[in-house]
Each structure stands twice: as structure tokens, then as C-alpha cells.
């Protein structure tokens, strides 16, 4: 607990911190003070990075009083709050978001003008913290924004990776990864607190001792440790004067190096331990949905959850807090299986360190944790080999065994000696013996939720049916959402202005108000203005892509966008077959070029570095792009653009400009999707399968305003059951045959048929994600898209209705659902 120093008798020391005056002059003065005193440079000799840093410090200064106040208030109130545990936070740039939250955008812009500075140039200086892979990490970032905006007592815990998601480049059309050195110039948004470091132990062995009363206690004798140093980030709420905290941990060696070895001249050996320790928070694992079971990854997971639990107990709880009351004070939300090792860690702390009885500790644990599952892919459910876990965390393995033993006893009591069921439900799986982290989370969690209605249903019915039967009422759904502050207000100021003009302010924190736009969809004048905004957004994107990648974007084209991680289940391949079909149609002369609706296809996608098929597909997209873009026969009709290194910053420019949103995963594979929500909210129409949150989007916007195609999940199941033979679909559809044959012929690889042969044979003989089965229906639906785009006014109307009817997808609504169904943490006033 923070104590007031005895000497703090000066009135200034006792007064609360004050924000600088919210005037242009006040801002200029604070900015120059920061430039001079924090950066040590004069305005006249400052570099753009100095000016960006000083601007960021100035924004911080305005938020500081509220931040300090909120930290004090959360400690004082001891109200129930959320600890959001997530290995990823894909934050995006902070400057604009924080200016907006603090109502400083105008003042700061004018202040920069007064200093002769172009604030846009400073915006470009910020390297976005890419501390996440994709949907899961970006969801965590949206959630902490909503938690702050809704004044929910909460703290986000995670890892301060020194290198975030890799920077993608293309060399001859193939992905090459570069390290994301986002910290090279320093981040102005973080506050390191080395004095609050936690010691985190690993390895070693356990010892059992029995006292006179015969009570057995276990002690963990660890083999090594590292320091976890917290870095705090401000999470300002939107226009509510609240500032929450995101606390990210960095691994630091407790001894810089061994001086004895250093003096003996073996410099490498002397720093070895340091390098080893600091590797823990060095780099984000770039696997999205398909984790590799690497020891370092388990070290990362344990490192951050152990630090977070200790931090919560040491620093967030009042000194006299009775641990029995923890369930009324905190809920730890597990963002997928990555933080699930927190469960045995929490038990270890309560039982071994705080001396609580096992049963009492377990009862508390089962109330203090809840688990969100983000996937249906079996390969994405993390398992840890018992020998690895036992070597790294021997005490935790014992705890997991005991949890499992007692759990399976309960199962036997309920269902008898049904050995098959017991084997299926065991937290430990055999051959190879490993710990099923999703099962551990399900057993420990007060609630388990999926991230869209369909996903939650399939989770109960297909992935964890025995658990659903065993724990009635444990499973629930919370459909994902996205923050309207970043993804409408900031990303699409044109649309935001139009909405405010039509509906007044207030929609940014009450997104269901967008319903009011339905009436405006019938107003021809409004439609004209709405279409103008879309066009202006295309112009902005065009400038960005020219500057960034040297691309030329035709603003008259239908802009057809597929941006998301590259994964076979998401089916970028299906999109590509559509493009090749269109191209082949024109160059073969079967289709008159002038009859084709001009389209530009934009892709954005990173592939996990070890995912060979995904990388081949990236190569193929680029190869098709370069042939199509260079062929005069399709000039002005088809264009394929694949800007490298898709990230949050680029998403904020691409999404508001899009006409068509591609959400074409195989039904039953995409848990939710959140890009799909961002597009709809920005007025793109969706072409999509009956999958994830697409289902809910279509229900809300209506069949007439959504392009549905493809098999449903039960149809997919039926086709598998019957025996899926992709080659039959190839034989049956001449368009499909021509497209695949063209790729196989080497038309996109200078005649070399071997380059894309693995992609082609994968489609013809394996096709796990049934691309060929959905091809005809996709092509037919795309023809409807072309026809619909022909009537611009009708398209605009549908586009407005998409905006009007998707207010449900605000992450504020998701957080409200979490509060009602899982957390029971009312906002504080
Ligand atoms: C993703 C899901 O694939 C995506 O459908 C969902 O919208 C998102 O989470 C947020 O819930 N999952 C992941 O990124 N990663 C894992 C391990 O599932």
C-alpha cells in the first residue's frame, strides 16, 4: 500500500494534481515545456520524433489528474472489479484515441498550428504497438476501451513484448518477416515501475513435510526466477473523465551479469542468464489460432499471470482484506487458454502461501475465474505435455492433478464408472500425456462463454458437450463487439459527422441510436451525402496506398476487401478463385470486358511464419495480382492490390472506404469475426457465409442487405459424413475447372507449373475447408453483387441500413453482457 511520506506537510504536496489549462495557450505552454524539459531540445532544433513525443507527453499531462484519482478511488472503494488477463492487446496508435477521449483534438491541432507544426506529420511518427496477432488481441483492446468508457472498475494485465507482431514485407511476391522494433524510439505512453517488480519462480522440485498433527504441506523449491517489471498504460474513457490502467509485464534478469565470470573473461557466459531471463518478454508468438507448444510460450504465460495475481493481491487489495471475500471483489477473465495457468497459480498462492484449506481455496477459485473460448478449431485448443509442464512448474502440475482427481470423482458420482466419458472429460489426456487447458478452464471457471451465438452453441454441442451436461448453466454467450470510438469516430470522421448531424451527439456511447438512421435511408439528399463520404474515404485510402506502397486506386471501382489473418479456414483461396474466374472469362473472350463491373480487390493478411500453405497462398495472391494488373485486356476492369503489413493503422483507412466486405469462412469455423462488424458499421455490404457473427449481422441488417452464400454448418457436417470429394466439384463446374486449370498451367508463375502445384493438389485432393464445395454458390452470389452495385442509389440505401442496424456490435454492449451474465461488476459512479 502506498503510504504518505511523513514530510508531506507542504500544502502543494497534499493538493491533488491539476490538469494544465484547457486552452490553446495552455496547451502550447505545456507542449513547449515538455519539448524543452523532457526531450531536452528547442523547438527550432527538434526532430519530428521529439515533437511527437512532446505532444504525447502533453496529452498525458491532461489525463494525469484523472488517472491518479481513479487509481486512488479504485483502491478506496474496493468495489468488485475485473482483472482482464490476456496475452495479447493489439492496441493500434494511441495519440488520436487519447486526444479524442480527453476532448483535446481541436485544442491540440490549433496549438500545433500556432507552433508552426503539422499535427498530421506527428501522427505518422507513432509506431503502433502490435502486441497481438489478430481478432483476439484487438478484442482485448476494444474491451479495455469500453470498460473505461463505462466506468467499470477494471485493470488489464498482459505482456510488454519488446517485439510485437512481425512486419511483413514481400520479396518476389513472397512473405518475408522483419522484426517489429516498435520501441526503438521509445514509447511516450508507458510508465515503468521497477520498484513494483514481482519475482517469478520457475523449475526446481517440490518437497512434502508432515507436522506433528499429521498435516501434510508441500513446498515448492524453485530452480530459478526472473523479475516481472510492470509498465502502466493509460486507458482513458471517452468523455467521462475516467482513466483506467493497462499493466504490461516485462521480464528482467535479477542479476545483470555474473561479475566473477565476467572478470574471468568469459563475457558471453557472464550475460547468458540475463539473455535467458529477458527472452521471456522478447517477442510475441506469431501464431494465430494454431499455437505451437513451445516451452518459452508457457514461460510467457506463467510469467504474466503469476505477476498479475501477485500484483492484484499485493497492490489492489486493501491491507486487511479477508481472502474469503475475494469472489465479491474480483473476477479474473481468461482471454482464451493462454492465461489458464493462472488457475493452479491462484490455488498455489491461496493454499501454499496464504495457508488456506484446499476446499475453501477451490471454492473461491471457482467463483473468481471465468473463461472465454475464441475458437472451434481443435488444433487451437492448447495442450501442454505433462513432462514439459512438470519440469517448468512442478508444483502447478501437482495442483492440476489434484483438481483433476477430485473433478473425475464427481463425474463418477454423477455418471457411474463410464470409463469412456471419464477419459473424454479428463483434464489430462493420454498419449502423449498432456494437460488440456480448455478443460481446466472449464472446470475452474464460474462461466464459460463463446464469442457469437453460433459459436457458443457449437461450443456446447460439439466441443464440450459432456461439460455442458455436467455443469448446467455454466455455458453462456457474449457476442463480440468493436469500439465505435476508434472504428467509427476516429477511422471515419466523415461518417461520424454525418451521423451527428442527423442524430445529434451521444451515439458514440449509445450505438443503438444508429437506428435513427433508418429514416434517413429514405431521404435522397442524405443518400447523396452518404455516398460522398464513401467516395471521400476512397480518396483518403488512395492517398495512403500511393504514399505507402506506390499503388494507384481507382475510386470509381467497386472496392472489394478481404482483410484478416491468412488461414485456410478463412478461405482467401475462394476469393482468389473468384478473381481468376473473372480474369479467365475476359481474356478467353467468353465475357465482354465492358460488361464487367469494374472492381478493385484489396487483400491484407499476415501468415504465421511456419505456416507453409498460408505462405503459398500469399504468394499466389501476389502472383495473380501482378498478372492481372499488367494485362491490358482487363485494364480498367479488374485490379488486385495487396498492401503488405496489414495492421490496425491500415485497417482504419481501408474499412471506411470499402464497398464490399468478404466474410467467407467455412460455416462452423470462424468463432465470431470482428472485422465483419467494423465493415458493416462503416457501411460496407457483406458477402458472407452463415458463420460466426455473420449470422447475427444478417439477422439485423436483413436478407436484402446482405449477400449470403454457401453451405450451413449442418450441411457441412452432412457432406463430411457422406464423404467429401473435392474433385467431383471440380468436374461438375466448368468455371471452376478453368480457374484451377489456369493456376495449374503456370499462367501466374511464368509457365512453371511446379510453383503452385501444392496449392492446386491441396484443393483437388484434400480441401479441408471445402473451398470447391462453396465455389458455385459464391460465384452466383458475386454476380448478384455486380448487379446490385449497378444501382448506386439502391446500394447506398442498403449501405445506410447496414450502419443503422448494427449498433448492437458496439463493444459497450459486449461489456454490458459480460457484466450481466458473468462478472456482476456494476459501474462505479
Ligand atoms: C479469434 C477468432 O478466430 C475470431 O473469430 C474472433 O472474432 C476473435 O478471436 C475474437 O473473439 N481467435 C483468435 O484470434 N485466436 C484463438 C486462439 O482463437
mmCIF file of N, CA and C in Angstrom, residues 289-377:
data_model
loop_
_atom_site.group_PDB
_atom_site.id
_atom_site.type_symbol
_atom_site.label_atom_id
_atom_site.label_comp_id
_atom_site.label_asym_id
_atom_site.label_seq_id
_atom_site.Cartn_x
_atom_site.Cartn_y
_atom_site.Cartn_z
ATOM 1 N N UNK A 289 -4.433 -18.697 -33.777
ATOM 2 C CA UNK A 289 -5.318 -19.875 -33.782
ATOM 3 C C UNK A 289 -4.602 -21.223 -33.828
ATOM 4 N N UNK A 290 -3.326 -21.304 -34.155
ATOM 5 C CA UNK A 290 -2.656 -22.605 -34.163
ATOM 6 C C UNK A 290 -1.352 -22.515 -33.371
ATOM 7 N N UNK A 291 -1.447 -22.506 -32.048
ATOM 8 C CA UNK A 291 -0.249 -22.297 -31.237
ATOM 9 C C UNK A 291 0.705 -23.473 -31.339
ATOM 10 N N UNK A 292 1.976 -23.201 -31.333
ATOM 11 C CA UNK A 292 2.992 -24.250 -31.238
ATOM 12 C C UNK A 292 3.288 -24.425 -29.755
ATOM 13 N N UNK A 293 3.388 -25.658 -29.303
ATOM 14 C CA UNK A 293 3.585 -25.897 -27.864
ATOM 15 C C UNK A 293 5.016 -25.678 -27.412
ATOM 16 N N UNK A 294 5.479 -24.446 -27.510
ATOM 17 C CA UNK A 294 6.879 -24.153 -27.197
ATOM 18 C C UNK A 294 7.046 -23.798 -25.716
ATOM 19 N N UNK A 295 8.141 -24.252 -25.130
ATOM 20 C CA UNK A 295 8.369 -24.002 -23.708
ATOM 21 C C UNK A 295 8.393 -22.514 -23.382
ATOM 22 N N UNK A 296 9.006 -21.733 -24.261
ATOM 23 C CA UNK A 296 9.079 -20.293 -23.996
ATOM 24 C C UNK A 296 7.681 -19.673 -23.909
ATOM 25 N N UNK A 297 6.770 -20.226 -24.677
ATOM 26 C CA UNK A 297 5.410 -19.718 -24.657
ATOM 27 C C UNK A 297 4.746 -19.989 -23.303
ATOM 28 N N UNK A 298 4.983 -21.169 -22.763
ATOM 29 C CA UNK A 298 4.439 -21.469 -21.434
ATOM 30 C C UNK A 298 5.110 -20.576 -20.383
ATOM 31 N N UNK A 299 6.388 -20.316 -20.566
ATOM 32 C CA UNK A 299 7.076 -19.384 -19.658
ATOM 33 C C UNK A 299 6.405 -18.010 -19.715
ATOM 34 N N UNK A 300 6.108 -17.544 -20.916
ATOM 35 C CA UNK A 300 5.443 -16.243 -21.064
ATOM 36 C C UNK A 300 4.103 -16.238 -20.339
ATOM 37 N N UNK A 301 3.360 -17.316 -20.545
ATOM 38 C CA UNK A 301 2.011 -17.366 -19.971
ATOM 39 C C UNK A 301 2.077 -17.355 -18.445
ATOM 40 N N UNK A 302 2.932 -18.202 -17.890
ATOM 41 C CA UNK A 302 3.010 -18.251 -16.429
ATOM 42 C C UNK A 302 3.576 -16.947 -15.877
ATOM 43 N N UNK A 303 4.578 -16.445 -16.557
ATOM 44 C CA UNK A 303 5.219 -15.196 -16.158
ATOM 45 C C UNK A 303 4.188 -14.089 -15.940
ATOM 46 N N UNK A 304 3.329 -13.893 -16.912
ATOM 47 C CA UNK A 304 2.450 -12.725 -16.783
ATOM 48 C C UNK A 304 1.277 -12.964 -15.854
ATOM 49 N N UNK A 305 0.767 -14.194 -15.789
ATOM 50 C CA UNK A 305 -0.358 -14.391 -14.869
ATOM 51 C C UNK A 305 0.106 -14.444 -13.413
ATOM 52 N N UNK A 306 1.282 -15.016 -13.181
ATOM 53 C CA UNK A 306 1.780 -15.056 -11.805
ATOM 54 C C UNK A 306 2.045 -13.632 -11.321
ATOM 55 N N UNK A 307 2.646 -12.809 -12.188
ATOM 56 C CA UNK A 307 2.908 -11.414 -11.819
ATOM 57 C C UNK A 307 1.588 -10.677 -11.563
ATOM 58 N N UNK A 308 0.595 -10.944 -12.386
ATOM 59 C CA UNK A 308 -0.676 -10.211 -12.282
ATOM 60 C C UNK A 308 -1.428 -10.579 -11.006
ATOM 61 N N UNK A 309 -1.463 -11.868 -10.699
ATOM 62 C CA UNK A 309 -2.165 -12.293 -9.482
ATOM 63 C C UNK A 309 -1.471 -11.705 -8.247
ATOM 64 N N UNK A 310 -0.152 -11.790 -8.241
ATOM 65 C CA UNK A 310 0.587 -11.236 -7.098
ATOM 66 C C UNK A 310 0.342 -9.731 -7.000
ATOM 67 N N UNK A 311 0.360 -9.065 -8.132
ATOM 68 C CA UNK A 311 0.137 -7.620 -8.153
ATOM 69 C C UNK A 311 -1.239 -7.281 -7.614
ATOM 70 N N UNK A 312 -2.223 -8.060 -8.060
ATOM 71 C CA UNK A 312 -3.588 -7.781 -7.590
ATOM 72 C C UNK A 312 -3.673 -7.945 -6.077
ATOM 73 N N UNK A 313 -3.149 -9.061 -5.578
ATOM 74 C CA UNK A 313 -3.243 -9.322 -4.134
ATOM 75 C C UNK A 313 -2.415 -8.328 -3.321
ATOM 76 N N UNK A 314 -1.232 -7.950 -3.821
ATOM 77 C CA UNK A 314 -0.350 -7.049 -3.070
ATOM 78 C C UNK A 314 -0.774 -5.586 -3.146
ATOM 79 N N UNK A 315 -1.199 -5.167 -4.334
ATOM 80 C CA UNK A 315 -1.349 -3.724 -4.548
ATOM 81 C C UNK A 315 -2.780 -3.242 -4.750
ATOM 82 N N UNK A 316 -3.673 -4.132 -5.149
ATOM 83 C CA UNK A 316 -5.035 -3.650 -5.425
ATOM 84 C C UNK A 316 -5.965 -3.892 -4.230
ATOM 85 N N UNK A 317 -5.646 -4.885 -3.443
ATOM 86 C CA UNK A 317 -6.498 -5.186 -2.288
ATOM 87 C C UNK A 317 -6.097 -4.314 -1.101
ATOM 88 N N UNK A 318 -7.068 -3.951 -0.283
ATOM 89 C CA UNK A 318 -6.723 -3.220 0.927
ATOM 90 C C UNK A 318 -5.977 -4.183 1.862
ATOM 91 N N UNK A 319 -5.176 -3.611 2.756
ATOM 92 C CA UNK A 319 -4.238 -4.402 3.560
ATOM 93 C C UNK A 319 -4.950 -5.460 4.403
ATOM 94 N N UNK A 320 -6.131 -5.106 4.927
ATOM 95 C CA UNK A 320 -6.817 -6.004 5.862
ATOM 96 C C UNK A 320 -7.840 -6.891 5.156
ATOM 97 N N UNK A 321 -7.706 -7.027 3.835
ATOM 98 C CA UNK A 321 -8.742 -7.739 3.089
ATOM 99 C C UNK A 321 -8.785 -9.216 3.463
ATOM 100 N N UNK A 322 -9.983 -9.714 3.714
ATOM 101 C CA UNK A 322 -10.168 -11.119 4.042
ATOM 102 C C UNK A 322 -10.349 -11.912 2.744
ATOM 103 N N UNK A 323 -9.401 -12.803 2.485
ATOM 104 C CA UNK A 323 -9.393 -13.507 1.200
ATOM 105 C C UNK A 323 -10.654 -14.325 0.937
ATOM 106 N N UNK A 324 -11.330 -14.708 2.000
ATOM 107 C CA UNK A 324 -12.594 -15.436 1.822
ATOM 108 C C UNK A 324 -13.582 -14.623 0.982
ATOM 109 N N UNK A 325 -13.419 -13.307 1.016
ATOM 110 C CA UNK A 325 -14.368 -12.440 0.312
ATOM 111 C C UNK A 325 -13.952 -12.110 -1.120
ATOM 112 N N UNK A 326 -12.911 -12.757 -1.602
ATOM 113 C CA UNK A 326 -12.424 -12.424 -2.948
ATOM 114 C C UNK A 326 -13.499 -12.470 -4.043
ATOM 115 N N UNK A 327 -14.400 -13.469 -4.010
ATOM 116 C CA UNK A 327 -15.408 -13.509 -5.073
ATOM 117 C C UNK A 327 -16.295 -12.253 -5.136
ATOM 118 N N UNK A 328 -16.381 -11.531 -4.040
ATOM 119 C CA UNK A 328 -17.160 -10.280 -4.077
ATOM 120 C C UNK A 328 -16.290 -9.108 -4.511
ATOM 121 N N UNK A 329 -15.023 -9.387 -4.736
ATOM 122 C CA UNK A 329 -14.080 -8.294 -5.007
ATOM 123 C C UNK A 329 -13.463 -8.364 -6.401
ATOM 124 N N UNK A 330 -13.380 -9.578 -6.987
ATOM 125 C CA UNK A 330 -12.664 -9.675 -8.263
ATOM 126 C C UNK A 330 -13.139 -10.839 -9.117
ATOM 127 N N UNK A 331 -13.113 -10.618 -10.423
ATOM 128 C CA UNK A 331 -13.261 -11.722 -11.357
ATOM 129 C C UNK A 331 -12.086 -11.652 -12.341
ATOM 130 N N UNK A 332 -11.382 -12.774 -12.474
ATOM 131 C CA UNK A 332 -10.296 -12.856 -13.445
ATOM 132 C C UNK A 332 -10.866 -13.435 -14.738
ATOM 133 N N UNK A 333 -10.886 -12.630 -15.773
ATOM 134 C CA UNK A 333 -11.420 -13.122 -17.045
ATOM 135 C C UNK A 333 -10.276 -13.652 -17.892
ATOM 136 N N UNK A 334 -10.361 -14.928 -18.269
ATOM 137 C CA UNK A 334 -9.298 -15.591 -19.028
ATOM 138 C C UNK A 334 -9.569 -15.446 -20.520
ATOM 139 N N UNK A 335 -8.739 -14.668 -21.196
ATOM 140 C CA UNK A 335 -8.941 -14.455 -22.633
ATOM 141 C C UNK A 335 -8.316 -15.618 -23.398
ATOM 142 N N UNK A 336 -9.131 -16.600 -23.668
ATOM 143 C CA UNK A 336 -8.732 -17.869 -24.269
ATOM 144 C C UNK A 336 -7.882 -18.694 -23.284
ATOM 145 N N UNK A 337 -7.235 -19.734 -23.781
ATOM 146 C CA UNK A 337 -6.499 -20.617 -22.866
ATOM 147 C C UNK A 337 -5.137 -20.052 -22.466
ATOM 148 N N UNK A 338 -4.654 -19.014 -23.135
ATOM 149 C CA UNK A 338 -3.290 -18.528 -22.864
ATOM 150 C C UNK A 338 -3.025 -18.223 -21.386
ATOM 151 N N UNK A 339 -3.968 -17.620 -20.657
ATOM 152 C CA UNK A 339 -3.694 -17.341 -19.232
ATOM 153 C C UNK A 339 -4.199 -18.414 -18.260
ATOM 154 N N UNK A 340 -4.565 -19.592 -18.737
ATOM 155 C CA UNK A 340 -5.256 -20.547 -17.864
ATOM 156 C C UNK A 340 -4.360 -21.120 -16.760
ATOM 157 N N UNK A 341 -3.063 -21.040 -16.931
ATOM 158 C CA UNK A 341 -2.150 -21.493 -15.881
ATOM 159 C C UNK A 341 -2.343 -20.633 -14.614
ATOM 160 N N UNK A 342 -3.074 -19.540 -14.749
ATOM 161 C CA UNK A 342 -3.448 -18.720 -13.584
ATOM 162 C C UNK A 342 -4.275 -19.509 -12.575
ATOM 163 N N UNK A 343 -4.992 -20.515 -13.040
ATOM 164 C CA UNK A 343 -5.854 -21.278 -12.122
ATOM 165 C C UNK A 343 -5.018 -22.029 -11.081
ATOM 166 N N UNK A 344 -4.086 -22.905 -11.497
ATOM 167 C CA UNK A 344 -3.259 -23.554 -10.471
ATOM 168 C C UNK A 344 -2.371 -22.559 -9.712
ATOM 169 N N UNK A 345 -1.979 -21.474 -10.353
ATOM 170 C CA UNK A 345 -1.172 -20.470 -9.647
ATOM 171 C C UNK A 345 -1.982 -19.844 -8.506
ATOM 172 N N UNK A 346 -3.229 -19.538 -8.774
ATOM 173 C CA UNK A 346 -4.095 -18.938 -7.755
ATOM 174 C C UNK A 346 -4.278 -19.910 -6.587
ATOM 175 N N UNK A 347 -4.497 -21.181 -6.926
ATOM 176 C CA UNK A 347 -4.608 -22.207 -5.888
ATOM 177 C C UNK A 347 -3.314 -22.307 -5.075
ATOM 178 N N UNK A 348 -2.189 -22.270 -5.767
ATOM 179 C CA UNK A 348 -0.901 -22.360 -5.079
ATOM 180 C C UNK A 348 -0.722 -21.207 -4.085
ATOM 181 N N UNK A 349 -1.088 -20.012 -4.544
ATOM 182 C CA UNK A 349 -0.931 -18.852 -3.663
ATOM 183 C C UNK A 349 -1.837 -18.993 -2.443
ATOM 184 N N UNK A 350 -3.101 -19.354 -2.693
ATOM 185 C CA UNK A 350 -4.039 -19.452 -1.567
ATOM 186 C C UNK A 350 -3.637 -20.565 -0.593
ATOM 187 N N UNK A 351 -3.280 -21.719 -1.114
ATOM 188 C CA UNK A 351 -3.019 -22.869 -0.250
ATOM 189 C C UNK A 351 -1.598 -22.837 0.327
ATOM 190 N N UNK A 352 -0.612 -22.718 -0.560
ATOM 191 C CA UNK A 352 0.783 -22.821 -0.087
ATOM 192 C C UNK A 352 1.264 -21.553 0.593
ATOM 193 N N UNK A 353 0.886 -20.414 0.039
ATOM 194 C CA UNK A 353 1.433 -19.167 0.591
ATOM 195 C C UNK A 353 0.541 -18.555 1.657
ATOM 196 N N UNK A 354 -0.784 -18.645 1.452
ATOM 197 C CA UNK A 354 -1.676 -17.985 2.403
ATOM 198 C C UNK A 354 -2.291 -18.968 3.393
ATOM 199 N N UNK A 355 -1.913 -20.242 3.262
ATOM 200 C CA UNK A 355 -2.326 -21.231 4.261
ATOM 201 C C UNK A 355 -3.800 -21.568 4.277
ATOM 202 N N UNK A 356 -4.480 -21.416 3.178
ATOM 203 C CA UNK A 356 -5.905 -21.722 3.148
ATOM 204 C C UNK A 356 -6.115 -23.222 2.939
ATOM 205 N N UNK A 357 -7.223 -23.765 3.450
ATOM 206 C CA UNK A 357 -7.570 -25.159 3.187
ATOM 207 C C UNK A 357 -7.858 -25.335 1.700
ATOM 208 N N UNK A 358 -7.512 -26.511 1.170
ATOM 209 C CA UNK A 358 -7.721 -26.767 -0.256
ATOM 210 C C UNK A 358 -9.171 -26.516 -0.683
ATOM 211 N N UNK A 359 -10.124 -27.094 0.048
ATOM 212 C CA UNK A 359 -11.523 -26.998 -0.379
ATOM 213 C C UNK A 359 -12.021 -25.561 -0.393
ATOM 214 N N UNK A 360 -11.601 -24.818 0.628
ATOM 215 C CA UNK A 360 -12.018 -23.411 0.687
ATOM 216 C C UNK A 360 -11.401 -22.652 -0.489
ATOM 217 N N UNK A 361 -10.129 -22.937 -0.747
ATOM 218 C CA UNK A 361 -9.440 -22.247 -1.843
ATOM 219 C C UNK A 361 -10.088 -22.589 -3.184
ATOM 220 N N UNK A 362 -10.448 -23.841 -3.348
ATOM 221 C CA UNK A 362 -11.048 -24.263 -4.621
ATOM 222 C C UNK A 362 -12.427 -23.622 -4.818
ATOM 223 N N UNK A 363 -13.176 -23.520 -3.723
ATOM 224 C CA UNK A 363 -14.497 -22.884 -3.827
ATOM 225 C C UNK A 363 -14.349 -21.420 -4.255
ATOM 226 N N UNK A 364 -13.329 -20.760 -3.741
ATOM 227 C CA UNK A 364 -13.094 -19.362 -4.108
ATOM 228 C C UNK A 364 -12.654 -19.275 -5.573
ATOM 229 N N UNK A 365 -11.726 -20.159 -5.928
ATOM 230 C CA UNK A 365 -11.221 -20.145 -7.310
ATOM 231 C C UNK A 365 -12.362 -20.295 -8.313
ATOM 232 N N UNK A 366 -13.253 -21.237 -8.008
ATOM 233 C CA UNK A 366 -14.348 -21.483 -8.957
ATOM 234 C C UNK A 366 -15.315 -20.314 -9.073
ATOM 235 N N UNK A 367 -15.192 -19.351 -8.177
ATOM 236 C CA UNK A 367 -16.030 -18.145 -8.300
ATOM 237 C C UNK A 367 -15.251 -16.971 -8.883
ATOM 238 N N UNK A 368 -13.935 -17.054 -8.829
ATOM 239 C CA UNK A 368 -13.130 -15.888 -9.221
ATOM 240 C C UNK A 368 -12.632 -15.931 -10.666
ATOM 241 N N UNK A 369 -12.868 -17.046 -11.348
ATOM 242 C CA UNK A 369 -12.392 -17.126 -12.733
ATOM 243 C C UNK A 369 -13.552 -17.345 -13.693
ATOM 244 N N UNK A 370 -13.381 -16.820 -14.897
ATOM 245 C CA UNK A 370 -14.306 -17.127 -15.991
ATOM 246 C C UNK A 370 -13.476 -17.203 -17.262
ATOM 247 N N UNK A 371 -13.959 -17.992 -18.198
ATOM 248 C CA UNK A 371 -13.151 -18.346 -19.365
ATOM 249 C C UNK A 371 -13.891 -18.029 -20.659
ATOM 250 N N UNK A 372 -13.208 -17.329 -21.551
ATOM 251 C CA UNK A 372 -13.746 -17.077 -22.896
ATOM 252 C C UNK A 372 -13.007 -17.930 -23.901
ATOM 253 N N UNK A 373 -13.749 -18.711 -24.671
ATOM 254 C CA UNK A 373 -13.143 -19.504 -25.739
ATOM 255 C C UNK A 373 -13.349 -18.750 -27.060
ATOM 256 N N UNK A 374 -12.295 -18.712 -27.880
ATOM 257 C CA UNK A 374 -12.359 -17.929 -29.127
ATOM 258 C C UNK A 374 -12.244 -18.767 -30.385
ATOM 259 N N UNK A 375 -12.428 -20.039 -30.266
ATOM 260 C CA UNK A 375 -12.164 -20.863 -31.449
ATOM 261 C C UNK A 375 -13.009 -22.116 -31.444
ATOM 262 N N UNK A 376 -13.058 -22.769 -32.586
ATOM 263 C CA UNK A 376 -13.652 -24.098 -32.688
ATOM 264 C C UNK A 376 -12.666 -25.077 -33.298
ATOM 265 N N UNK A 377 -11.531 -24.552 -33.769
ATOM 266 C CA UNK A 377 -10.547 -25.422 -34.389
ATOM 267 C C UNK A 377 -9.895 -26.271 -33.305
#
